[in-house]
């Protein structure tokens, strides 16, 4: 929606005021408001609220361990009891998930190995070479690939060439490499919307952000699918040490943080890379002759060239495994520890990263001398065990227990969780040797989690907000690129966070005028069925509901907000629905009053909270 009538100014100003200040708007205070000493919340009768009702407990739990309740979820969990529901979600292996599994079958790439992905979605230079071998010359300018511009902006000759390109690629079994990330994004959205294993999906999103890998960096385009599927997802509620080790040996992480190139300055690596490179280029000019001897020589030289690219010790991964993955920035390590850890991980590398990638330990690159890490001696001659010992030291360190407990408490309780819940969770972490399921359970059953200060105390990220809106309406979606583009517009493109820090996990990052306006635009587009591939069935939702705007508004406030709405927001909604500018739909559109009401409620400050 390009035009922004006065409705946007009014509603978005409410969004800014409420979201930035976390002001009380639901009859129960928001976490930050209470922690800043604001007036204690009161019930409609004017009495101080000291505990959540049973219904509020269920809403609170569903808001935090799922991507938002669907129609009927609150009633269902009330009937079974939140304790039983939580226990069920903590053991996702016991939950049948046929609906989402059926939908994911239509996305072939998420079931492929990294080697298959590299062969099916090859890099642009491979596609270009294959086309040129068939007499099809692609333009040289950036962004002028076979499918880069929309059809309406190209000539008939160019369209004919594109059709020829498509035929050749289909014959070769090639698909555009950008499609690979789109399918990964689509799968993530489908799982978040449809999976019954909601806590597993929430935790997968959490750990993918904690152990962030940027899909836009070189070979990681082909490696990140297996990273999420085989490294992160199976271990989200397991032992932290196992998860840490799996990420350390993941080709995606090794490539992203450059550890695959890290070698001891004294490693046994031959010199004169230029001469070897020239030999490789001459051999490569021979082309693919299906000659086993030639192919074997090419593969051997490629491995040797990988080693020649090594320039010595690389500290990137060593620094991030301590600062971001385990101890935290104030975890008690020094620059000397970073250097020693980097030495321990030399030789942890990848075989043929752009051809699918496979972790292996290369002793020729390893520094086999004695190291001292956090005061612990790592004897000389340990080989791959040096890195494994570092993982064990870090995974069981008290600073790691506190750092992970803090991040999980921030995820589930509030942006500024009480020290008591952090200390308790850290203690459980140490007692259970890093059992993530036990730590999460300790947080979700704590008094701090169930306090009125934690109720609706967090702002949803763009991913959480968009998915929760679809789930709240019981809408259908294919999770395709049009949906994902809305999330990217709000500042959270999936799998495309470049810094190793991942996306911020507090409200400040997501509360600004542009982002909140984008949320309102998304809400209105969703309700009006203007997102291709996503369909809201408002006619089914409103069966039996009165026709008057007030009746429809009341119904959707109960359905989408569970009745939690401030008088200010309700007054703004009522006034906006009477705005004459709102009755002027865009050309070719027929927006119903129901869609407008739903869009405004989804864009309200109350829906942005969880």
CSV table of C-alpha atoms in Angstrom, one decimal, residues 16 60 74 88 91 176 242 244 254 259 266 293 311 318 325 327 331 349 353 440-441 540 553-555 592:
chain,number,residue,atom,x,y,z
A,16,UNK,CA,5.9,4.1,18.8
A,60,UNK,CA,1.8,-16.3,28.0
A,74,UNK,CA,-5.8,-21.3,24.1
A,88,UNK,CA,4.9,-32.3,25.4
A,91,UNK,CA,9.9,-33.7,23.9
A,176,UNK,CA,19.6,-20.8,-10.2
A,242,UNK,CA,27.3,-31.8,21.6
A,244,UNK,CA,29.1,-26.7,20.3
A,254,UNK,CA,34.4,-23.3,9.3
A,259,UNK,CA,39.0,-21.4,10.2
A,266,UNK,CA,55.3,-23.6,10.8
A,293,UNK,CA,43.4,-39.6,-14.5
A,311,UNK,CA,48.4,-17.4,5.2
A,318,UNK,CA,38.7,-18.7,18.2
A,325,UNK,CA,29.2,-18.9,21.5
A,327,UNK,CA,32.0,-17.4,27.7
A,331,UNK,CA,33.8,-14.3,30.4
A,349,UNK,CA,39.3,-27.6,7.7
A,353,UNK,CA,34.1,-26.5,0.2
A,440,UNK,CA,14.8,-24.3,29.4
A,441,UNK,CA,12.4,-26.2,31.8
A,540,UNK,CA,-15.0,-18.3,7.6
A,553,UNK,CA,-13.9,-5.2,16.1
A,554,UNK,CA,-14.9,-6.8,19.4
A,555,UNK,CA,-14.7,-10.3,17.8
A,592,UNK,CA,-13.6,-4.8,3.0
